[in-house]
């Protein structure tokens, strides 16, 4: 065991069973998961970009689903105390324009995000508190706009209770889907003409480019969708294997996509 912090979760004896070791790993994960979720505080946007939102929240939901059976009290505590998990549910919708491309700031790709982390979290928050029904309705409405179920996780989470064909923008606002959105910590502004029949989508990136490992010199960059076409785009990531890509504030800025 090279992770010395694990020892504080192990019983004080000479021989440790595999079950005791697994228990210690889970206990340490429960304690440390909120450190990773700081990336999404306070309002649910992911600081390192869309690809990392999907990557992080996929494994977070795997863990939460297992923890619900293993230690329900810790599971409930994680959901209740880390409100960024509730706030992040609608992030895939706000970060995606009418071109079906996401705002690929930092090292994020522009492919549409998988929804199953959002669907899972919406269902779990609704199960804990029925007052979260609007949040579940909102993400189910967005899910219903997809033509296909394209992975096993969406199939496992599928139900048609909230597959509503259409809402007016006023009704969507009643569900908590605002026409425009500002993510304060990540310093993103999303400006639209609505979500039911969207024709205009503008995503703007501001902030301090020195905060994150995956950042660009992108303060003031933006993407623009009009009538299902992306007219102005963010180039997204460079190949991670190019020389000195991770020398932030030095050679990284020699690459066109990053500067």
PDB file of C-alpha atoms in Angstrom:
ATOM      1  CA  UNK A   1       0.000   0.000   0.000  1.00  0.00           C
ATOM      2  CA  UNK A   2       1.645   3.231  -1.125  1.00  0.00           C
ATOM      3  CA  UNK A   3      -1.241   5.464  -0.058  1.00  0.00           C
ATOM      4  CA  UNK A   4      -0.408   6.053   3.600  1.00  0.00           C
ATOM      5  CA  UNK A   5      -3.736   7.810   4.278  1.00  0.00           C
ATOM      6  CA  UNK A   6      -5.470   4.463   3.831  1.00  0.00           C
ATOM      7  CA  UNK A   7      -3.896   3.246   7.090  1.00  0.00           C
ATOM      8  CA  UNK A   8      -6.098   5.556   9.160  1.00  0.00           C
ATOM      9  CA  UNK A   9      -9.141   3.612   7.909  1.00  0.00           C
ATOM     10  CA  UNK A  10      -7.713   0.140   8.597  1.00  0.00           C
ATOM     11  CA  UNK A  11      -8.048  -1.819  11.853  1.00  0.00           C
ATOM     12  CA  UNK A  12      -4.933  -1.882  14.038  1.00  0.00           C
ATOM     13  CA  UNK A  13      -3.728  -5.462  13.503  1.00  0.00           C
ATOM     14  CA  UNK A  14      -0.977  -7.291  11.664  1.00  0.00           C
ATOM     15  CA  UNK A  15      -3.073  -9.005   8.991  1.00  0.00           C
ATOM     16  CA  UNK A  16      -5.695  -7.166   6.954  1.00  0.00           C
ATOM     17  CA  UNK A  17      -8.385  -8.966   4.975  1.00  0.00           C
ATOM     18  CA  UNK A  18      -9.303  -7.959   1.451  1.00  0.00           C
ATOM     19  CA  UNK A  19     -12.738  -6.908   2.725  1.00  0.00           C
ATOM     20  CA  UNK A  20     -11.193  -4.598   5.314  1.00  0.00           C
ATOM     21  CA  UNK A  21      -8.935  -3.073   2.675  1.00  0.00           C
ATOM     22  CA  UNK A  22     -11.880  -2.480   0.326  1.00  0.00           C
ATOM     23  CA  UNK A  23     -13.824  -0.901   3.168  1.00  0.00           C
ATOM     24  CA  UNK A  24     -10.899   1.438   3.904  1.00  0.00           C
ATOM     25  CA  UNK A  25     -10.657   2.494   0.259  1.00  0.00           C
ATOM     26  CA  UNK A  26     -14.380   3.267   0.129  1.00  0.00           C
ATOM     27  CA  UNK A  27     -14.183   5.205   3.419  1.00  0.00           C
ATOM     28  CA  UNK A  28     -11.351   7.311   2.124  1.00  0.00           C
ATOM     29  CA  UNK A  29     -13.232   7.935  -1.123  1.00  0.00           C
ATOM     30  CA  UNK A  30     -16.316   9.112   0.787  1.00  0.00           C
ATOM     31  CA  UNK A  31     -14.161  11.562   2.699  1.00  0.00           C
ATOM     32  CA  UNK A  32     -12.233  12.851  -0.328  1.00  0.00           C
ATOM     33  CA  UNK A  33     -14.937  13.003  -3.013  1.00  0.00           C
ATOM     34  CA  UNK A  34     -16.015  16.538  -1.964  1.00  0.00           C
ATOM     35  CA  UNK A  35     -12.459  17.716  -2.738  1.00  0.00           C
ATOM     36  CA  UNK A  36     -12.949  16.665  -6.335  1.00  0.00           C
ATOM     37  CA  UNK A  37     -16.410  18.221  -6.525  1.00  0.00           C
ATOM     38  CA  UNK A  38     -14.928  21.643  -5.718  1.00  0.00           C
ATOM     39  CA  UNK A  39     -14.362  21.909  -9.491  1.00  0.00           C
ATOM     40  CA  UNK A  40     -18.150  22.312  -9.904  1.00  0.00           C
ATOM     41  CA  UNK A  41     -18.895  24.696  -7.046  1.00  0.00           C
ATOM     42  CA  UNK A  42     -20.988  26.673  -6.589  1.00  0.00           C
ATOM     43  CA  UNK A  43     -23.245  26.403  -9.625  1.00  0.00           C
ATOM     44  CA  UNK A  44     -22.442  23.160 -11.436  1.00  0.00           C
ATOM     45  CA  UNK A  45     -20.209  24.197 -14.352  1.00  0.00           C
ATOM     46  CA  UNK A  46     -16.991  22.236 -14.689  1.00  0.00           C
ATOM     47  CA  UNK A  47     -13.845  24.331 -14.623  1.00  0.00           C
ATOM     48  CA  UNK A  48     -11.790  22.123 -16.962  1.00  0.00           C
ATOM     49  CA  UNK A  49     -14.359  21.939 -19.742  1.00  0.00           C
ATOM     50  CA  UNK A  50     -17.137  19.768 -21.090  1.00  0.00           C
ATOM     51  CA  UNK A  51     -15.153  16.577 -21.664  1.00  0.00           C
ATOM     52  CA  UNK A  52     -13.999  16.599 -18.050  1.00  0.00           C
ATOM     53  CA  UNK A  53     -17.524  17.256 -16.798  1.00  0.00           C
ATOM     54  CA  UNK A  54     -18.618  14.046 -18.519  1.00  0.00           C
ATOM     55  CA  UNK A  55     -15.564  12.100 -17.349  1.00  0.00           C
ATOM     56  CA  UNK A  56     -15.807  13.185 -13.707  1.00  0.00           C
ATOM     57  CA  UNK A  57     -19.565  12.871 -13.346  1.00  0.00           C
ATOM     58  CA  UNK A  58     -19.726   9.476 -15.022  1.00  0.00           C
ATOM     59  CA  UNK A  59     -17.494   7.980 -12.343  1.00  0.00           C
ATOM     60  CA  UNK A  60     -19.141  10.016  -9.598  1.00  0.00           C
ATOM     61  CA  UNK A  61     -22.530   8.541 -10.464  1.00  0.00           C
ATOM     62  CA  UNK A  62     -21.064   5.017 -10.624  1.00  0.00           C
ATOM     63  CA  UNK A  63     -19.709   5.523  -7.123  1.00  0.00           C
ATOM     64  CA  UNK A  64     -22.887   7.083  -5.742  1.00  0.00           C
ATOM     65  CA  UNK A  65     -25.021   4.257  -7.128  1.00  0.00           C
ATOM     66  CA  UNK A  66     -22.817   1.657  -5.447  1.00  0.00           C
ATOM     67  CA  UNK A  67     -22.614   3.670  -2.223  1.00  0.00           C
ATOM     68  CA  UNK A  68     -26.406   3.856  -1.991  1.00  0.00           C
ATOM     69  CA  UNK A  69     -26.443   0.108  -1.346  1.00  0.00           C
ATOM     70  CA  UNK A  70     -23.231   0.006   0.716  1.00  0.00           C
ATOM     71  CA  UNK A  71     -23.731   2.976   3.049  1.00  0.00           C
ATOM     72  CA  UNK A  72     -26.956   4.883   2.458  1.00  0.00           C
ATOM     73  CA  UNK A  73     -26.352   7.467   5.185  1.00  0.00           C
ATOM     74  CA  UNK A  74     -23.035   8.526   3.602  1.00  0.00           C
ATOM     75  CA  UNK A  75     -24.704   8.546   0.182  1.00  0.00           C
ATOM     76  CA  UNK A  76     -27.477  10.869   1.361  1.00  0.00           C
ATOM     77  CA  UNK A  77     -24.964  13.112   3.123  1.00  0.00           C
ATOM     78  CA  UNK A  78     -22.862  13.477  -0.059  1.00  0.00           C
ATOM     79  CA  UNK A  79     -25.934  14.470  -2.085  1.00  0.00           C
ATOM     80  CA  UNK A  80     -27.267  16.880   0.530  1.00  0.00           C
ATOM     81  CA  UNK A  81     -23.983  18.590   1.393  1.00  0.00           C
ATOM     82  CA  UNK A  82     -22.578  18.880  -2.150  1.00  0.00           C
ATOM     83  CA  UNK A  83     -25.289  20.958  -3.768  1.00  0.00           C
ATOM     84  CA  UNK A  84     -23.116  21.444  -6.874  1.00  0.00           C
ATOM     85  CA  UNK A  85     -24.303  17.954  -7.878  1.00  0.00           C
ATOM     86  CA  UNK A  86     -27.859  19.269  -8.039  1.00  0.00           C
ATOM     87  CA  UNK A  87     -26.768  22.449  -9.797  1.00  0.00           C
ATOM     88  CA  UNK A  88     -24.833  20.527 -12.473  1.00  0.00           C
ATOM     89  CA  UNK A  89     -27.839  18.544 -13.706  1.00  0.00           C
ATOM     90  CA  UNK A  90     -28.821  21.137 -16.333  1.00  0.00           C
ATOM     91  CA  UNK A  91     -25.248  21.991 -17.357  1.00  0.00           C
ATOM     92  CA  UNK A  92     -25.321  19.747 -20.499  1.00  0.00           C
ATOM     93  CA  UNK A  93     -28.361  21.650 -21.735  1.00  0.00           C
ATOM     94  CA  UNK A  94     -26.936  25.137 -21.181  1.00  0.00           C
ATOM     95  CA  UNK A  95     -23.530  24.247 -22.609  1.00  0.00           C
ATOM     96  CA  UNK A  96     -25.017  22.874 -25.869  1.00  0.00           C
ATOM     97  CA  UNK A  97     -26.125  25.150 -28.685  1.00  0.00           C
ATOM     98  CA  UNK A  98     -28.766  24.613 -31.354  1.00  0.00           C
ATOM     99  CA  UNK A  99     -26.034  23.204 -33.618  1.00  0.00           C
ATOM    100  CA  UNK A 100     -25.890  20.270 -31.151  1.00  0.00           C
ATOM    101  CA  UNK A 101     -22.279  21.225 -30.416  1.00  0.00           C
ATOM    102  CA  UNK A 102     -21.129  22.141 -26.936  1.00  0.00           C
ATOM    103  CA  UNK A 103     -19.141  25.234 -26.002  1.00  0.00           C
ATOM    104  CA  UNK A 104     -15.692  23.586 -26.167  1.00  0.00           C
ATOM    105  CA  UNK A 105     -13.819  25.935 -23.850  1.00  0.00           C
ATOM    106  CA  UNK A 106     -10.423  24.874 -22.455  1.00  0.00           C
ATOM    107  CA  UNK A 107      -9.534  21.269 -23.391  1.00  0.00           C
ATOM    108  CA  UNK A 108     -13.165  20.277 -23.907  1.00  0.00           C
ATOM    109  CA  UNK A 109     -14.467  18.653 -27.081  1.00  0.00           C
ATOM    110  CA  UNK A 110     -17.580  19.997 -28.809  1.00  0.00           C
ATOM    111  CA  UNK A 111     -19.496  16.697 -28.988  1.00  0.00           C
ATOM    112  CA  UNK A 112     -22.851  16.613 -27.223  1.00  0.00           C
ATOM    113  CA  UNK A 113     -22.528  15.308 -23.660  1.00  0.00           C
ATOM    114  CA  UNK A 114     -23.927  12.026 -22.414  1.00  0.00           C
ATOM    115  CA  UNK A 115     -26.970  12.772 -20.267  1.00  0.00           C
ATOM    116  CA  UNK A 116     -26.982   9.786 -17.958  1.00  0.00           C
ATOM    117  CA  UNK A 117     -25.100  11.506 -15.087  1.00  0.00           C
ATOM    118  CA  UNK A 118     -27.727  14.273 -15.151  1.00  0.00           C
ATOM    119  CA  UNK A 119     -30.623  11.817 -15.452  1.00  0.00           C
ATOM    120  CA  UNK A 120     -29.279   9.740 -12.585  1.00  0.00           C
ATOM    121  CA  UNK A 121     -28.729  12.729 -10.297  1.00  0.00           C
ATOM    122  CA  UNK A 122     -32.156  14.207 -11.113  1.00  0.00           C
ATOM    123  CA  UNK A 123     -33.854  10.916 -10.227  1.00  0.00           C
ATOM    124  CA  UNK A 124     -31.886  10.583  -6.993  1.00  0.00           C
ATOM    125  CA  UNK A 125     -32.604  14.136  -5.810  1.00  0.00           C
ATOM    126  CA  UNK A 126     -36.277  13.628  -6.632  1.00  0.00           C
ATOM    127  CA  UNK A 127     -36.286  10.373  -4.658  1.00  0.00           C
ATOM    128  CA  UNK A 128     -34.846  12.218  -1.646  1.00  0.00           C
ATOM    129  CA  UNK A 129     -37.113  15.246  -1.956  1.00  0.00           C
ATOM    130  CA  UNK A 130     -40.254  15.375  -4.115  1.00  0.00           C
ATOM    131  CA  UNK A 131     -39.947  19.175  -4.316  1.00  0.00           C
ATOM    132  CA  UNK A 132     -37.186  18.501  -6.888  1.00  0.00           C
ATOM    133  CA  UNK A 133     -39.793  17.295  -9.404  1.00  0.00           C
ATOM    134  CA  UNK A 134     -39.280  20.318 -11.684  1.00  0.00           C
ATOM    135  CA  UNK A 135     -35.597  19.483 -11.986  1.00  0.00           C
ATOM    136  CA  UNK A 136     -36.432  15.934 -13.009  1.00  0.00           C
ATOM    137  CA  UNK A 137     -39.075  17.163 -15.471  1.00  0.00           C
ATOM    138  CA  UNK A 138     -36.592  19.599 -16.998  1.00  0.00           C
ATOM    139  CA  UNK A 139     -33.878  17.039 -17.696  1.00  0.00           C
ATOM    140  CA  UNK A 140     -36.469  14.493 -18.891  1.00  0.00           C
ATOM    141  CA  UNK A 141     -37.808  17.110 -21.318  1.00  0.00           C
ATOM    142  CA  UNK A 142     -34.294  17.687 -22.618  1.00  0.00           C
ATOM    143  CA  UNK A 143     -33.718  13.934 -22.874  1.00  0.00           C
ATOM    144  CA  UNK A 144     -36.911  13.564 -24.913  1.00  0.00           C
ATOM    145  CA  UNK A 145     -35.435  15.832 -27.600  1.00  0.00           C
ATOM    146  CA  UNK A 146     -32.829  13.153 -28.346  1.00  0.00           C
ATOM    147  CA  UNK A 147     -33.774  10.931 -31.252  1.00  0.00           C
ATOM    148  CA  UNK A 148     -31.906   7.855 -30.035  1.00  0.00           C
ATOM    149  CA  UNK A 149     -30.862   6.118 -26.855  1.00  0.00           C
ATOM    150  CA  UNK A 150     -27.220   5.563 -27.709  1.00  0.00           C
ATOM    151  CA  UNK A 151     -25.741   3.800 -24.679  1.00  0.00           C
ATOM    152  CA  UNK A 152     -26.627   1.183 -22.088  1.00  0.00           C
ATOM    153  CA  UNK A 153     -26.741   3.700 -19.229  1.00  0.00           C
ATOM    154  CA  UNK A 154     -29.489   5.794 -20.807  1.00  0.00           C
ATOM    155  CA  UNK A 155     -31.398   2.581 -21.481  1.00  0.00           C
ATOM    156  CA  UNK A 156     -31.091   1.487 -17.846  1.00  0.00           C
ATOM    157  CA  UNK A 157     -32.303   4.903 -16.638  1.00  0.00           C
ATOM    158  CA  UNK A 158     -35.051   5.267 -19.228  1.00  0.00           C
ATOM    159  CA  UNK A 159     -38.677   5.879 -18.359  1.00  0.00           C
ATOM    160  CA  UNK A 160     -41.376   7.773 -20.250  1.00  0.00           C
ATOM    161  CA  UNK A 161     -43.043   9.500 -17.308  1.00  0.00           C
ATOM    162  CA  UNK A 162     -41.703  12.917 -18.287  1.00  0.00           C
ATOM    163  CA  UNK A 163     -41.295  12.497 -22.047  1.00  0.00           C
ATOM    164  CA  UNK A 164     -43.244  15.651 -22.859  1.00  0.00           C
ATOM    165  CA  UNK A 165     -43.348  16.660 -26.518  1.00  0.00           C
ATOM    166  CA  UNK A 166     -43.046  20.410 -26.017  1.00  0.00           C
ATOM    167  CA  UNK A 167     -43.162  23.256 -23.522  1.00  0.00           C
ATOM    168  CA  UNK A 168     -43.386  26.958 -24.163  1.00  0.00           C
ATOM    169  CA  UNK A 169     -40.370  28.961 -23.025  1.00  0.00           C
ATOM    170  CA  UNK A 170     -42.573  30.360 -20.244  1.00  0.00           C
ATOM    171  CA  UNK A 171     -43.369  26.833 -19.058  1.00  0.00           C
ATOM    172  CA  UNK A 172     -39.690  25.894 -19.233  1.00  0.00           C
ATOM    173  CA  UNK A 173     -38.870  28.896 -17.085  1.00  0.00           C
ATOM    174  CA  UNK A 174     -41.361  27.538 -14.569  1.00  0.00           C
ATOM    175  CA  UNK A 175     -39.270  24.361 -14.479  1.00  0.00           C
ATOM    176  CA  UNK A 176     -36.128  26.399 -13.808  1.00  0.00           C
ATOM    177  CA  UNK A 177     -34.748  26.592 -17.353  1.00  0.00           C
ATOM    178  CA  UNK A 178     -33.870  30.240 -17.802  1.00  0.00           C
ATOM    179  CA  UNK A 179     -33.276  31.796 -21.199  1.00  0.00           C
ATOM    180  CA  UNK A 180     -29.778  32.950 -20.169  1.00  0.00           C
ATOM    181  CA  UNK A 181     -27.325  31.546 -17.657  1.00  0.00           C
ATOM    182  CA  UNK A 182     -24.189  32.759 -15.891  1.00  0.00           C
ATOM    183  CA  UNK A 183     -21.776  30.316 -14.230  1.00  0.00           C
ATOM    184  CA  UNK A 184     -19.844  32.455 -11.808  1.00  0.00           C
ATOM    185  CA  UNK A 185     -16.843  30.350 -10.788  1.00  0.00           C
ATOM    186  CA  UNK A 186     -16.093  29.117 -14.312  1.00  0.00           C
ATOM    187  CA  UNK A 187     -17.047  32.562 -15.636  1.00  0.00           C
ATOM    188  CA  UNK A 188     -19.246  31.438 -18.485  1.00  0.00           C
ATOM    189  CA  UNK A 189     -22.193  33.353 -19.885  1.00  0.00           C
ATOM    190  CA  UNK A 190     -24.826  31.590 -21.997  1.00  0.00           C
ATOM    191  CA  UNK A 191     -27.230  33.846 -23.934  1.00  0.00           C
ATOM    192  CA  UNK A 192     -30.108  32.399 -25.994  1.00  0.00           C
ATOM    193  CA  UNK A 193     -33.507  33.270 -27.452  1.00  0.00           C
ATOM    194  CA  UNK A 194     -35.061  30.355 -25.549  1.00  0.00           C
ATOM    195  CA  UNK A 195     -34.828  26.572 -25.508  1.00  0.00           C
ATOM    196  CA  UNK A 196     -38.003  25.189 -27.041  1.00  0.00           C
ATOM    197  CA  UNK A 197     -37.292  26.390 -30.593  1.00  0.00           C
ATOM    198  CA  UNK A 198     -33.873  27.950 -30.221  1.00  0.00           C
ATOM    199  CA  UNK A 199     -32.423  29.922 -33.124  1.00  0.00           C
ATOM    200  CA  UNK A 200     -29.699  31.922 -31.317  1.00  0.00           C
ATOM    201  CA  UNK A 201     -27.051  30.603 -28.934  1.00  0.00           C
ATOM    202  CA  UNK A 202     -24.068  32.610 -27.702  1.00  0.00           C
ATOM    203  CA  UNK A 203     -21.527  31.216 -25.235  1.00  0.00           C
ATOM    204  CA  UNK A 204     -18.916  33.592 -23.791  1.00  0.00           C
ATOM    205  CA  UNK A 205     -15.817  32.667 -21.769  1.00  0.00           C
ATOM    206  CA  UNK A 206     -14.221  35.135 -19.378  1.00  0.00           C
ATOM    207  CA  UNK A 207     -12.016  34.780 -16.320  1.00  0.00           C
ATOM    208  CA  UNK A 208      -8.423  34.248 -15.291  1.00  0.00           C
ATOM    209  CA  UNK A 209      -6.613  31.959 -17.721  1.00  0.00           C
ATOM    210  CA  UNK A 210      -3.998  31.003 -15.101  1.00  0.00           C
ATOM    211  CA  UNK A 211      -6.389  29.104 -12.829  1.00  0.00           C
ATOM    212  CA  UNK A 212      -6.563  25.696 -14.502  1.00  0.00           C
ATOM    213  CA  UNK A 213      -4.306  22.996 -15.932  1.00  0.00           C
ATOM    214  CA  UNK A 214      -6.455  22.698 -19.068  1.00  0.00           C
ATOM    215  CA  UNK A 215      -6.900  26.392 -19.763  1.00  0.00           C
ATOM    216  CA  UNK A 216      -6.404  28.465 -22.903  1.00  0.00           C
ATOM    217  CA  UNK A 217      -5.519  32.106 -23.374  1.00  0.00           C
ATOM    218  CA  UNK A 218      -9.237  32.445 -23.985  1.00  0.00           C
ATOM    219  CA  UNK A 219     -10.471  35.328 -21.870  1.00  0.00           C
ATOM    220  CA  UNK A 220     -13.171  36.855 -24.062  1.00  0.00           C
ATOM    221  CA  UNK A 221     -13.557  33.950 -26.512  1.00  0.00           C
ATOM    222  CA  UNK A 222     -17.024  32.893 -27.621  1.00  0.00           C
ATOM    223  CA  UNK A 223     -19.057  30.537 -29.784  1.00  0.00           C
ATOM    224  CA  UNK A 224     -22.114  31.441 -31.845  1.00  0.00           C
ATOM    225  CA  UNK A 225     -24.909  29.227 -33.212  1.00  0.00           C
ATOM    226  CA  UNK A 226     -27.621  30.577 -35.499  1.00  0.00           C
ATOM    227  CA  UNK A 227     -30.320  28.339 -36.979  1.00  0.00           C
ATOM    228  CA  UNK A 228     -28.575  25.043 -36.158  1.00  0.00           C
ATOM    229  CA  UNK A 229     -25.177  26.062 -37.580  1.00  0.00           C
ATOM    230  CA  UNK A 230     -22.082  26.923 -35.546  1.00  0.00           C
ATOM    231  CA  UNK A 231     -20.761  30.064 -37.183  1.00  0.00           C
ATOM    232  CA  UNK A 232     -17.997  30.871 -34.669  1.00  0.00           C
ATOM    233  CA  UNK A 233     -16.301  28.064 -32.771  1.00  0.00           C
ATOM    234  CA  UNK A 234     -13.715  27.426 -30.101  1.00  0.00           C
ATOM    235  CA  UNK A 235     -11.029  25.053 -31.369  1.00  0.00           C
ATOM    236  CA  UNK A 236     -10.992  22.926 -28.224  1.00  0.00           C
ATOM    237  CA  UNK A 237      -8.007  20.702 -27.330  1.00  0.00           C
ATOM    238  CA  UNK A 238      -4.768  20.123 -29.157  1.00  0.00           C
ATOM    239  CA  UNK A 239      -3.340  16.598 -29.389  1.00  0.00           C
ATOM    240  CA  UNK A 240      -2.259  15.782 -25.831  1.00  0.00           C
ATOM    241  CA  UNK A 241       0.911  14.096 -27.130  1.00  0.00           C
ATOM    242  CA  UNK A 242       2.461  17.143 -28.776  1.00  0.00           C
ATOM    243  CA  UNK A 243       5.721  18.289 -27.132  1.00  0.00           C
ATOM    244  CA  UNK A 244       5.495  20.360 -23.939  1.00  0.00           C
ATOM    245  CA  UNK A 245       1.708  20.662 -24.078  1.00  0.00           C
ATOM    246  CA  UNK A 246       1.495  20.557 -20.290  1.00  0.00           C
ATOM    247  CA  UNK A 247       4.082  23.253 -19.630  1.00  0.00           C
ATOM    248  CA  UNK A 248       1.429  25.757 -18.664  1.00  0.00           C
ATOM    249  CA  UNK A 249       2.316  29.439 -19.130  1.00  0.00           C
ATOM    250  CA  UNK A 250       5.312  28.401 -21.268  1.00  0.00           C
ATOM    251  CA  UNK A 251       5.450  26.179 -24.355  1.00  0.00           C
ATOM    252  CA  UNK A 252       1.708  25.448 -24.188  1.00  0.00           C
ATOM    253  CA  UNK A 253       0.983  28.912 -25.570  1.00  0.00           C
ATOM    254  CA  UNK A 254       3.007  28.185 -28.703  1.00  0.00           C
ATOM    255  CA  UNK A 255       0.118  26.056 -29.966  1.00  0.00           C
ATOM    256  CA  UNK A 256      -2.458  27.988 -31.968  1.00  0.00           C
ATOM    257  CA  UNK A 257      -5.475  26.268 -30.426  1.00  0.00           C
ATOM    258  CA  UNK A 258      -4.329  27.223 -26.937  1.00  0.00           C
ATOM    259  CA  UNK A 259      -3.320  30.806 -27.557  1.00  0.00           C
TER     260      UNK A 259
END
